[in-house]
XYZ file of C-alpha atoms in Angstrom:
739
model
C -3.075 -10.244 -19.344
C -7.067 -10.791 -20.463
C -8.497 -7.346 -20.597
C -5.295 -5.311 -19.834
C -4.577 -2.521 -21.826
C -0.987 -1.782 -23.319
C 0.692 1.233 -21.780
C 2.861 1.686 -25.101
C 5.889 1.578 -22.931
C 5.003 1.094 -20.074
C 3.300 -11.169 12.592
C 11.015 -17.674 18.600
C 11.020 -20.355 14.206
C 10.515 -23.416 15.076
C 11.575 -26.048 12.900
C 10.119 -29.524 12.905
C 11.952 -32.917 13.286
C 15.996 -33.268 12.689
C 17.150 -32.576 9.750
C 19.420 -35.951 10.212
C 16.086 -38.110 9.785
C 15.112 -37.099 6.411
C 13.561 -39.962 4.640
C 14.631 -40.321 1.255
C 15.583 -43.997 0.955
C 16.205 -43.943 -3.237
C 17.213 -47.174 -3.553
C 14.375 -48.363 -1.938
C 11.595 -47.078 -4.115
C 9.819 -48.286 -6.596
C 8.761 -47.008 -9.916
C 5.105 -46.017 -10.615
C 4.123 -47.943 -13.701
C 1.826 -46.859 -16.573
C 2.833 -42.623 -16.398
C 4.680 -42.842 -19.854
C 3.895 -40.172 -22.120
C 3.581 -40.505 -25.145
C 4.070 -38.311 -28.506
C 3.001 -34.705 -27.622
C -0.165 -33.789 -28.946
C -0.047 -30.238 -29.908
C 2.335 -29.209 -27.317
C 0.573 -31.179 -24.108
C 1.372 -33.998 -22.474
C -2.308 -35.840 -21.831
C -0.533 -38.384 -19.866
C 1.852 -36.582 -17.410
C 1.025 -35.650 -14.091
C 1.863 -32.265 -12.604
C 4.126 -30.712 -9.898
C 4.359 -27.206 -8.691
C 7.093 -26.346 -6.161
C 6.746 -22.867 -4.354
C 9.840 -21.622 -2.545
C 8.575 -18.803 -0.423
C 10.131 -15.636 -0.485
C 12.258 -16.091 -2.824
C 13.826 -12.999 -5.105
C 15.002 -14.139 -8.720
C 18.227 -12.535 -8.664
C 19.644 -14.442 -5.879
C 19.815 -17.400 -8.271
C 22.683 -18.704 -10.697
C 19.980 -18.771 -13.432
C 19.315 -14.984 -12.954
C 22.948 -14.594 -13.068
C 23.831 -14.390 -9.413
C 27.405 -15.336 -8.496
C 27.400 -15.817 -4.869
C 25.003 -18.512 -3.824
C 25.199 -22.275 -3.916
C 22.362 -24.067 -6.217
C 23.167 -26.699 -7.853
C 19.401 -28.564 -8.075
C 18.122 -25.690 -9.351
C 20.944 -24.558 -11.746
C 20.379 -28.649 -12.947
C 16.813 -28.155 -13.403
C 17.104 -24.653 -15.241
C 19.312 -26.830 -17.845
C 16.666 -29.666 -18.264
C 13.981 -27.624 -18.357
C 12.641 -23.639 -19.757
C 13.795 -20.454 -17.804
C 11.219 -17.617 -17.750
C 13.383 -14.377 -17.583
C 10.799 -11.854 -16.492
C 7.923 -12.860 -14.213
C 6.302 -11.330 -11.684
C 3.678 -11.865 -8.032
C 0.886 -10.146 -7.934
C 1.123 -9.580 -4.297
C 4.201 -9.649 -2.133
C 2.755 -11.436 0.361
C 2.040 -15.461 0.975
C -1.331 -15.944 0.906
C -2.632 -13.974 -1.703
C 0.416 -14.586 -3.995
C -0.370 -18.067 -3.844
C -4.009 -17.222 -4.565
C -3.646 -15.972 -7.598
C -1.000 -18.670 -8.394
C -3.438 -21.247 -7.947
C -6.558 -19.869 -9.335
C -5.136 -17.930 -12.322
C -6.956 -14.701 -11.459
C -5.470 -10.963 -9.923
C -6.146 -10.071 -5.775
C -9.533 -7.802 -7.185
C -11.284 -11.264 -8.692
C -10.392 -13.561 -5.935
C -10.588 -10.829 -3.298
C -7.867 -12.056 -0.883
C -5.908 -9.190 -0.406
C -4.020 -9.681 2.696
C -2.406 -12.768 4.864
C -4.545 -12.033 7.510
C -8.883 -10.776 7.462
C -8.746 -12.985 4.221
C -9.872 -16.444 3.088
C -9.900 -17.676 -0.413
C -13.923 -18.333 -1.366
C -16.028 -20.699 -2.883
C -16.867 -20.605 -6.315
C -13.187 -19.285 -7.335
C -11.710 -22.208 -8.677
C -8.029 -23.764 -7.669
C -5.600 -25.945 -9.867
C -6.078 -28.665 -7.406
C -10.164 -28.569 -7.707
C -9.680 -28.314 -11.678
C -7.196 -31.152 -11.539
C -8.950 -33.104 -9.197
C -12.031 -33.056 -11.790
C -10.345 -34.144 -14.418
C -9.492 -37.033 -12.372
C -5.936 -36.516 -10.714
C -5.101 -37.582 -7.543
C -4.185 -34.176 -5.267
C -1.903 -34.130 -3.125
C 0.000 -31.165 -1.185
C 2.137 -30.436 1.653
C 3.023 -26.849 3.060
C 5.634 -25.600 5.164
C 3.928 -22.800 7.080
C 1.071 -21.682 9.195
C 0.042 -18.765 6.431
C -1.054 -21.905 3.831
C -3.047 -23.392 6.244
C -5.948 -25.468 4.981
C -8.383 -22.828 6.484
C -7.600 -20.355 4.706
C -9.447 -22.020 1.512
C -5.667 -22.584 -0.119
C -6.293 -26.163 0.104
C -9.700 -26.587 -1.169
C -9.694 -29.438 -3.914
C -6.199 -31.125 -2.309
C -7.850 -34.855 -1.662
C -4.256 -35.325 0.822
C -3.061 -31.656 1.915
C -0.676 -31.946 4.788
C -0.072 -28.799 6.935
C 0.477 -31.022 9.877
C 2.095 -27.884 11.676
C -0.651 -25.890 12.182
C -2.163 -25.649 15.667
C -5.544 -25.427 16.049
C -6.232 -24.147 19.252
C -6.385 -21.681 22.196
C -2.740 -22.190 23.903
C -0.573 -19.744 24.206
C 2.638 -20.789 23.140
C 3.190 -20.329 19.470
C 4.642 -24.110 18.716
C 4.865 -25.174 15.391
C 4.288 -22.717 13.120
C 6.982 -23.683 10.084
C 8.318 -26.600 9.679
C 11.621 -27.853 7.974
C 10.872 -28.400 4.353
C 12.581 -31.871 4.862
C 9.048 -33.020 6.445
C 6.971 -31.653 3.499
C 9.470 -32.940 1.063
C 9.132 -36.136 2.806
C 5.141 -35.697 3.262
C 4.640 -35.562 -0.686
C 6.833 -38.102 -1.834
C 5.035 -40.358 0.345
C 1.709 -39.326 -1.338
C 3.711 -39.620 -4.906
C 4.358 -43.439 -4.156
C 1.076 -43.770 -2.975
C -0.548 -43.474 -6.283
C 0.593 -46.337 -8.410
C -0.305 -45.336 -12.226
C -2.836 -42.870 -11.702
C -2.268 -39.324 -12.394
C -1.384 -37.128 -9.789
C -0.974 -33.287 -9.300
C 1.119 -32.269 -6.273
C 2.350 -29.261 -4.508
C 5.111 -28.685 -2.421
C 6.110 -25.484 -0.532
C 8.873 -25.094 1.066
C 9.627 -21.916 3.563
C 13.086 -21.812 4.025
C 13.668 -18.425 2.492
C 11.523 -16.475 4.805
C 12.986 -14.839 7.587
C 13.957 -15.165 10.225
C 17.202 -16.667 8.643
C 18.631 -19.266 10.213
C 20.082 -21.409 7.651
C 21.351 -24.922 9.510
C 24.479 -26.499 9.444
C 26.380 -26.786 6.432
C 24.860 -24.078 4.662
C 26.405 -21.202 6.811
C 29.449 -19.915 4.712
C 27.615 -18.729 2.096
C 27.465 -14.543 1.768
C 24.089 -14.300 4.165
C 21.926 -16.333 5.899
C 19.168 -15.615 3.181
C 21.372 -17.215 0.480
C 22.362 -20.059 2.950
C 18.658 -20.444 3.267
C 18.382 -20.827 -0.525
C 21.113 -23.116 -0.492
C 19.149 -25.179 1.907
C 15.856 -25.040 -0.512
C 17.991 -26.518 -3.468
C 18.962 -29.075 -1.747
C 15.132 -30.029 -0.423
C 13.780 -29.872 -4.076
C 17.029 -31.945 -5.181
C 15.856 -34.515 -2.372
C 12.378 -34.285 -4.106
C 13.094 -34.527 -8.004
C 15.504 -37.552 -6.544
C 12.728 -38.951 -5.341
C 10.456 -38.597 -8.622
C 13.458 -39.781 -10.052
C 13.866 -43.039 -7.985
C 10.296 -43.883 -9.142
C 10.645 -43.352 -13.147
C 8.663 -40.056 -12.862
C 11.692 -37.596 -14.040
C 11.078 -37.711 -18.039
C 7.421 -38.218 -17.084
C 6.442 -35.218 -15.298
C 5.879 -31.882 -15.939
C 7.409 -30.077 -13.196
C 6.689 -26.229 -12.406
C 8.992 -24.337 -9.816
C 8.217 -20.737 -8.314
C 7.854 -18.230 -5.427
C 4.979 -16.519 -4.259
C 7.385 -12.956 -4.071
C 10.935 -11.367 -3.149
C 12.513 -10.293 -0.496
C 13.689 -6.348 -0.176
C 16.971 -7.097 1.579
C 17.458 -3.137 2.374
C 17.449 -2.295 -1.669
C 15.086 0.329 -0.880
C 15.155 0.383 2.662
C 12.793 -2.640 3.253
C 14.330 -5.393 4.933
C 11.657 -8.232 4.121
C 8.702 -7.676 1.805
C 5.000 -6.508 2.094
C 5.189 -3.011 2.280
C 6.423 -1.629 -1.133
C 6.350 -2.837 -4.865
C 9.900 -2.701 -5.943
C 11.571 -5.309 -8.350
C 13.290 -6.879 -5.540
C 9.947 -7.512 -3.645
C 7.803 -8.755 -6.933
C 10.503 -10.570 -9.268
C 9.996 -14.278 -9.072
C 11.598 -17.376 -10.607
C 9.574 -19.786 -12.964
C 11.344 -23.007 -14.690
C 9.117 -25.418 -16.152
C 10.745 -28.916 -17.047
C 8.642 -30.534 -19.557
C 8.491 -34.580 -20.169
C 11.257 -35.969 -21.865
C 13.355 -32.877 -21.578
C 11.155 -30.745 -24.198
C 12.936 -27.791 -24.744
C 15.724 -27.947 -22.249
C 18.381 -25.312 -21.558
C 15.940 -22.801 -23.116
C 14.366 -19.165 -22.094
C 11.665 -17.140 -22.631
C 11.912 -13.357 -22.126
C 8.893 -10.814 -21.806
C 6.593 -9.966 -18.762
C 4.918 -12.823 -17.360
C 2.658 -13.246 -14.114
C 2.049 -15.841 -11.339
C -1.721 -15.746 -12.808
C -0.135 -17.178 -15.986
C 0.845 -20.515 -14.047
C -2.460 -22.053 -13.882
C -3.819 -21.951 -17.766
C -0.447 -22.920 -18.479
C -0.101 -26.130 -16.543
C -3.630 -26.852 -17.157
C -3.108 -26.276 -20.944
C 0.396 -28.161 -21.007
C -1.229 -31.317 -19.184
C -4.082 -31.494 -21.668
C -7.581 -30.449 -20.510
C -9.337 -28.699 -22.690
C -9.006 -25.220 -22.969
C -12.655 -24.259 -21.027
C -10.880 -25.367 -17.998
C -9.170 -22.037 -18.069
C -11.693 -19.586 -19.487
C -12.238 -16.243 -17.462
C -8.938 -16.157 -15.825
C -6.925 -13.222 -15.493
C -3.894 -15.237 -16.933
C -2.696 -16.549 -20.168
C -1.089 -19.727 -21.050
C 2.756 -20.100 -21.624
C 2.216 -22.834 -23.945
C 3.116 -21.071 -27.341
C 6.177 -19.133 -25.605
C 7.324 -21.956 -25.492
C 7.739 -22.473 -28.646
C 9.083 -19.075 -29.767
C 10.683 -18.416 -26.786
C 9.242 -14.921 -25.619
C 5.743 -13.517 -24.912
C 3.871 -10.436 -26.211
C 4.089 -7.300 -25.021
C 1.259 -6.917 -22.506
C 0.914 -5.366 -19.015
C 1.586 -7.002 -15.853
C -0.377 -6.076 -12.341
C 0.700 -5.801 -8.688
C -0.458 -4.669 -5.774
C 0.051 -4.604 -1.762
C -2.778 -3.320 0.434
C -0.628 -4.200 3.345
C 0.446 -0.763 4.239
C -3.089 0.457 4.207
C -4.551 -2.482 6.367
C -1.767 -2.474 9.105
C -0.656 1.062 9.354
C -3.431 3.453 7.557
C -0.898 4.247 5.002
C -1.482 4.322 1.353
C -1.905 0.734 -0.633
C 0.083 0.762 -3.885
C 0.012 -0.647 -7.228
C 2.389 -1.430 -10.076
C 1.704 -2.369 -13.817
C 5.160 -4.083 -15.841
C 5.227 -4.297 -19.764
C 8.604 -5.350 -18.772
C 10.633 -2.133 -20.139
C 8.679 0.353 -17.850
C 7.455 0.105 -14.373
C 5.205 2.081 -12.983
C 3.879 2.318 -9.153
C 0.783 4.278 -8.215
C 1.635 5.652 -5.051
C 0.526 9.242 -3.268
C 4.028 9.930 -5.290
C 3.876 8.006 -8.453
C 7.187 6.301 -9.770
C 8.293 5.356 -12.988
C 11.217 3.420 -14.022
C 12.661 2.597 -17.303
C 14.163 -0.887 -16.546
C 16.013 -1.492 -19.038
C 18.364 1.683 -18.495
C 18.070 1.150 -14.705
C 17.049 -2.313 -13.268
C 17.525 -0.943 -9.869
C 14.640 1.397 -9.897
C 17.012 4.471 -9.134
C 15.604 6.976 -11.262
C 11.838 8.407 -11.294
C 11.212 9.269 -14.373
C 7.587 10.158 -13.738
C 7.857 13.962 -13.826
C 9.512 13.655 -17.210
C 6.836 11.377 -18.889
C 4.280 12.892 -17.649
C 1.251 11.285 -20.393
C 2.579 7.731 -20.146
C 2.021 8.418 -15.763
C -1.578 9.950 -17.039
C -2.236 6.919 -18.841
C -1.088 3.938 -16.184
C -2.610 6.078 -13.390
C -5.854 5.664 -14.950
C -5.704 2.122 -15.427
C -4.453 0.976 -12.272
C -6.706 3.543 -10.559
C -9.710 1.410 -11.778
C -8.078 -1.564 -9.308
C -7.209 0.476 -7.255
C -10.912 1.825 -6.187
C -11.824 -1.769 -5.482
C -10.274 -2.235 -1.805
C -12.121 -5.223 0.082
C -12.300 -4.714 4.017
C -10.890 -7.729 5.986
C -12.722 -9.945 7.885
C -12.136 -10.369 11.723
C -9.063 -11.979 12.663
C -8.646 -14.040 15.865
C -5.471 -12.924 18.506
C -3.775 -16.267 17.908
C -3.828 -15.690 14.339
C -2.287 -12.596 14.677
C 0.087 -13.870 17.217
C 1.119 -16.729 15.256
C 2.008 -14.881 11.955
C 3.685 -12.380 14.270
C 5.932 -14.628 15.315
C 6.700 -15.462 12.079
C 7.918 -12.546 11.094
C 5.269 -10.227 9.705
C 5.015 -6.926 11.414
C 1.859 -5.086 11.494
C -0.497 -7.660 12.425
C -3.448 -5.575 13.867
C -4.970 -3.768 11.228
C -5.267 -0.360 11.462
C -8.507 1.645 12.657
C -8.020 4.310 9.981
C -6.996 1.935 6.695
C -11.038 1.454 5.680
C -11.411 5.121 5.446
C -12.272 6.378 2.214
C -11.490 10.201 1.138
C -8.133 10.664 3.828
C -4.904 11.442 2.773
C -3.031 8.344 3.478
C 1.001 8.635 3.983
C 3.125 7.328 1.159
C 5.101 4.147 2.508
C 8.072 4.561 1.048
C 8.020 7.629 3.622
C 7.315 5.740 6.029
C 10.293 2.611 5.711
C 12.437 4.292 8.713
C 9.644 3.751 11.195
C 8.424 0.324 9.643
C 11.868 -0.699 10.502
C 12.116 0.334 13.616
C 8.871 -1.425 14.500
C 10.012 -4.367 12.940
C 13.573 -4.223 15.062
C 11.429 -3.548 17.926
C 9.486 -6.552 17.782
C 12.354 -9.030 16.938
C 13.725 -7.840 20.302
C 10.708 -8.741 22.019
C 10.456 -11.982 19.779
C 14.130 -13.124 21.211
C 13.612 -12.026 24.828
C 15.468 -9.052 24.898
C 12.636 -6.990 26.444
C 14.793 -3.912 27.614
C 16.014 -3.873 24.117
C 12.752 -4.209 22.765
C 11.537 -0.936 25.113
C 14.256 1.334 24.191
C 13.587 0.576 20.372
C 9.923 1.044 20.924
C 9.943 4.190 22.919
C 11.578 5.614 19.530
C 8.790 3.973 17.674
C 5.762 5.555 19.361
C 7.646 9.204 19.662
C 7.263 9.539 16.156
C 4.468 7.432 15.225
C 1.832 7.972 18.227
C -0.839 6.408 16.264
C 1.189 2.881 15.859
C -1.009 0.412 17.761
C 1.321 -2.332 17.353
C 4.271 -0.424 18.540
C 2.314 0.373 21.697
C 1.101 -2.947 22.808
C 4.516 -4.825 22.506
C 5.852 -1.646 24.118
C 3.030 -2.483 27.004
C 3.860 -6.372 26.832
C 7.873 -5.762 27.383
C 7.644 -4.016 30.002
C 5.123 -6.041 31.787
C 7.539 -8.552 31.196
C 10.386 -6.702 33.107
C 8.367 -6.237 35.748
C 7.400 -2.238 35.175
C 3.811 -2.943 35.637
C 3.021 0.771 35.709
C 4.783 1.906 32.871
C 3.023 -1.566 30.776
C -0.140 -0.537 32.084
C 0.080 3.381 30.558
C 1.143 1.505 26.879
C -1.382 -0.764 26.660
C -3.911 1.829 28.333
C -2.528 4.096 25.147
C -3.613 0.622 22.921
C -7.076 0.826 24.473
C -7.466 4.359 23.500
C -6.623 4.139 19.370
C -8.762 1.154 19.313
C -11.179 0.609 22.609
C -12.306 -2.887 21.852
C -8.894 -4.495 20.756
C -8.993 -7.970 22.894
C -4.950 -8.238 23.514
C -4.453 -5.574 25.798
C -7.981 -6.081 27.896
C -6.810 -9.626 28.151
C -3.120 -8.691 29.379
C -4.250 -6.424 31.994
C -7.059 -8.972 32.934
C -4.044 -10.972 33.578
C -1.953 -8.770 35.271
C -5.002 -7.184 37.418
C -5.925 -10.985 38.362
C -1.821 -11.897 39.518
C -2.565 -8.469 41.563
C -5.767 -9.225 43.057
C -7.806 -7.000 41.775
C -10.096 -9.081 40.509
C -13.140 -6.574 40.022
C -10.795 -4.663 37.685
C -9.700 -8.056 36.045
C -12.961 -9.347 35.598
C -14.166 -6.279 33.865
C -11.176 -6.263 31.005
C -12.117 -9.722 30.234
C -15.764 -9.078 29.851
C -14.714 -6.677 27.773
C -12.306 -8.568 26.048
C -14.770 -11.364 25.587
C -16.683 -9.898 22.702
C -13.807 -10.825 20.323
C -11.826 -13.119 22.124
C -14.524 -15.403 24.180
C -12.580 -18.215 24.166
C -9.621 -17.013 26.325
C -11.862 -14.106 27.844
C -13.782 -16.829 29.312
C -10.678 -18.847 30.331
C -9.940 -16.182 32.712
C -12.437 -14.898 34.074
C -12.825 -19.084 35.115
C -9.783 -18.776 36.306
C -10.496 -15.697 38.711
C -13.348 -17.304 39.923
C -11.389 -20.370 40.658
C -8.718 -18.035 43.018
C -12.645 -17.035 44.392
C -12.926 -20.182 45.164
C -16.750 -20.074 43.546
C -16.123 -23.366 41.897
C -20.077 -22.936 40.157
C -19.149 -19.866 38.682
C -15.807 -21.045 37.355
C -17.217 -23.927 35.541
C -19.926 -21.946 33.918
C -17.268 -19.726 32.469
C -14.861 -22.695 31.344
C -18.327 -24.405 29.652
C -18.528 -20.929 27.544
C -14.616 -20.550 26.836
C -14.384 -24.085 25.651
C -18.087 -23.584 23.351
C -15.998 -20.937 21.753
C -13.058 -22.301 21.562
C -12.987 -26.144 21.829
C -8.578 -25.768 22.149
C -8.946 -24.077 25.620
C -6.831 -26.606 27.877
C -6.631 -24.501 30.899
C -10.911 -24.783 30.266
C -10.977 -28.047 30.027
C -8.506 -28.882 33.048
C -10.898 -26.454 35.173
C -14.098 -28.277 34.079
C -12.143 -31.551 35.308
C -10.788 -29.972 38.812
C -14.613 -28.719 39.671
C -15.567 -32.633 38.684
C -12.575 -34.148 40.913
C -13.493 -31.685 43.876
C -17.206 -32.979 43.867
C -15.852 -36.522 43.703
C -17.110 -36.743 39.743
C -13.917 -38.895 38.457
C -15.385 -40.298 35.681
C -16.721 -36.970 34.439
C -12.911 -35.366 35.603
C -10.323 -37.829 33.678
C -13.061 -36.734 30.602
C -12.020 -33.246 31.058
C -8.395 -34.352 31.832
C -8.504 -35.885 28.784
C -9.635 -33.128 26.743
C -7.170 -30.696 28.107
C -3.841 -32.826 27.477
C -5.165 -33.281 23.617
C -5.292 -29.378 23.502
C -1.672 -29.219 24.985
C -0.464 -31.860 22.975
C -1.025 -29.355 19.924
C 0.958 -26.483 21.974
C 4.694 -27.241 22.092
C 5.985 -26.369 25.481
C 3.042 -25.572 27.430
C 2.553 -27.036 30.642
C -0.375 -26.981 33.247
C 0.214 -27.829 36.574
C -0.965 -30.653 38.504
C -3.154 -31.897 35.002
C -1.077 -35.032 35.531
C -1.376 -35.291 38.980
C -5.161 -34.409 39.232
C -5.931 -37.142 36.597
C -3.471 -39.751 38.004
C -5.761 -39.386 41.624
C -8.403 -39.924 40.117
C -7.429 -42.988 38.586
C -5.839 -44.008 41.497
C -9.265 -43.416 43.681
C -10.872 -45.896 40.924
C -8.361 -48.522 41.290
C -6.653 -48.159 37.931
C -3.175 -48.257 39.439
C -1.046 -48.710 36.814
C -2.379 -45.870 34.606
C -2.141 -44.009 37.554
C 1.525 -44.589 37.726
C 2.080 -43.598 34.540
C 0.455 -39.950 35.334
C 2.468 -39.328 38.386
C 5.520 -39.914 36.725
C 4.139 -37.814 33.775
C 3.617 -34.623 36.137
C 7.176 -35.476 37.803
C 9.279 -35.302 33.953
C 7.092 -32.201 33.425
C 7.575 -30.838 36.852
C 10.150 -32.568 38.735
C 9.783 -30.909 42.092
C 6.158 -31.482 41.805
C 5.388 -32.000 45.967
C 1.924 -33.108 45.322
C 3.102 -35.524 42.239
C 5.658 -36.953 44.004
C 3.638 -37.281 47.559
C 0.974 -39.369 45.667
C 3.294 -41.362 43.553
C 5.407 -42.504 46.859
C 1.887 -43.278 48.289
C 0.549 -45.410 45.435
C 4.156 -47.256 46.069
C 3.819 -47.267 49.864
C 0.096 -49.326 49.334
C 1.787 -52.024 47.077
C 4.910 -52.552 49.526
C 7.009 -50.323 47.040
C 9.152 -49.042 49.560
C 11.911 -48.275 48.152
C 10.708 -46.966 45.541
C 8.331 -44.796 47.346
C 11.945 -43.180 49.253
C 13.430 -43.345 45.750
C 10.674 -40.959 44.621
C 9.917 -38.743 47.797
C 12.979 -38.044 48.635
C 13.741 -36.863 45.102
C 12.401 -33.599 45.881
C 15.361 -32.728 47.798
C 18.235 -34.992 46.787
C 20.044 -33.460 44.048
C 18.769 -30.081 45.248
C 21.743 -27.936 46.178
C 19.616 -25.698 47.857
C 16.417 -27.369 48.441
C 13.734 -24.960 49.939
C 12.275 -25.997 53.393
C 8.763 -26.444 52.640
C 10.322 -29.764 50.528
C 11.924 -30.656 53.299
C 8.673 -30.407 55.216
C 6.384 -31.897 52.852
C 9.238 -35.497 52.564
C 9.064 -35.561 56.341
C 5.626 -35.294 56.963
C 4.508 -37.268 53.938
C 7.168 -40.206 55.428
C 5.202 -40.121 58.661
C 1.764 -40.305 57.620
C 2.800 -43.565 55.353
C 4.135 -44.443 58.758
C 7.936 -44.729 57.486
C 9.115 -43.275 60.584
C 12.803 -44.371 59.412
C 12.629 -42.064 56.407
C 10.959 -39.542 58.503
C 13.800 -39.295 60.781
C 16.494 -39.537 58.327
C 15.084 -36.513 56.492
C 14.346 -34.474 59.350
C 17.974 -34.893 60.590
C 19.056 -33.323 57.348
C 16.597 -30.947 57.356
C 17.857 -29.618 61.122
C 21.095 -29.444 59.632
C 20.056 -27.037 56.763
C 17.532 -25.125 58.678
C 18.534 -25.313 62.431
C 16.192 -22.696 63.366
C 13.003 -24.087 62.093
C 11.168 -25.538 64.791
C 9.381 -27.972 62.940
C 12.339 -30.424 62.839
C 13.396 -30.380 66.500
């Protein structure tokens, strides 16, 4: 790596779409003309397109290409036979966003300044592969499979087409689609490729399948572990994508690079997943290059390689001038394709995740292929030839090597970038994807403090992870039991206290839940989430004054959610003008607050302003459409009511039916639709829809019967009123209303 001296030996998954609907009509795909690669010019391919495939969380030693014998990866095996396999590739960070930032820019994290999945974006000025290829005349398209690589992170810069359609933009509590079946990304990117005609392109495919939580589809559950099953499914998806290229006549006319952002702990050093530690299992990733016309097929390249090397390598192989990768930390591997090895150099890795999220020490590592050094409060040195599993720490036996490595790494360690403020919704979404510790620790940015060594805290970390997983599965009592143990041993762990409080409230143990959330506020007084939770709780309990106080505090960091709660409180108080004022402040802060739009619509409707109400209801419905599984009660009903008042009866009927579909026992929706049908002399339909409130329900509530009887009376259908009144008397003989 340029400028690096040799040490001389030294945050529920929701898959989008059914896999059975995968679009891969190979027989119908056309061949793109004009992309034939002529003779190589100095080892470059100046007419080839470039494809980069990143399989998230794929540790190299779980592939047959790297010696694993228990998996099933025929497509990756074939890609390795057709291409060049690099045996010793390290990620710069065991986290998705910063690793991809290094992959795209060729820069180390201290240079591109993306140090974590939370609180960082890739800033302008750090040119990406997509920007460089676009400037060179390439079409650029990407398709990603997880929220972590949403376009708002800056990682999409330079892509003319960037499919992150799974991303929810707005402020509803449903986590919705935070990752999607990689088949959707495959289909999307093939569509992009097909549209390029003869133009060269750079295409980026991101698959999330091996990332936790592991839940392989049918047909991939017979492998030794769910992790292996997800890798096998990712392999199939890669095969589908490559088959699509082949069907277009591009299989020998494209430079294909396949890699991963980081590995997975799988318990090798206590960590089940990734982010906290820097051992080999978390940073050793695969890298396969398939060159046009099968050049170099079946060969291997040894020696220490870094993800930052990928950008300069692809740029040079595609024939872009050397100046395109000047200033990068990575080096081009083109020469190594000829020699089969890279020279001795050191590869850098880091994780600031334990510092940012738990107030523990950050970690740094250097590897030259033989020795790996991990800079930690208790330093570690391993001889990978003798000890590939990193079990025997040689730091005490080789003090000179440790001193040399520590001195160089300390320079990088002194540059710790403070994260930006992160909204609660982003933290919630990442937590739903399994990212533990999604709240920056209050003590993380402090300097001079003695911070705990993450490897000494791994047991507590895993206990927290288990507690969060239980909570995400709705096992609140089990989560409470687990998290009680965590906070007993780690009384400063904010995430544990917060999740404990929310779990207790879900169990109806409000007093204990409030006590836990109060502990969170004691540790981090301005943290929005506990104030929001307490505002909702007190509002439901009728203590609107206390609820208002908590919502006002939360509004400093979460104005969209907080002002929405205040608007709801004002509506409960029948203070509609104040409710509308808070709702307007809510949508000004976050235009996707569906409930706030609904409140504005309700206030307008109550004032007889149906045109204005419909505009607000439309915005509420649009926001809800981004939030899978969320429903705002009576949104469709109130929309229908306004439409009916305006004489737009067909549209009104559609909205009434939508409300009934979402809430089958909605009294107001069924009564409204029955009224509409009765006005159109559709009496049988009116009877059917209104009778549906009680018919088919083995134990309908008395109020439903009363609503049916009274509505039929108001509509003048006395025959139906008498029939349902008789049924009600039989069910509720002591209710005087039916006598």
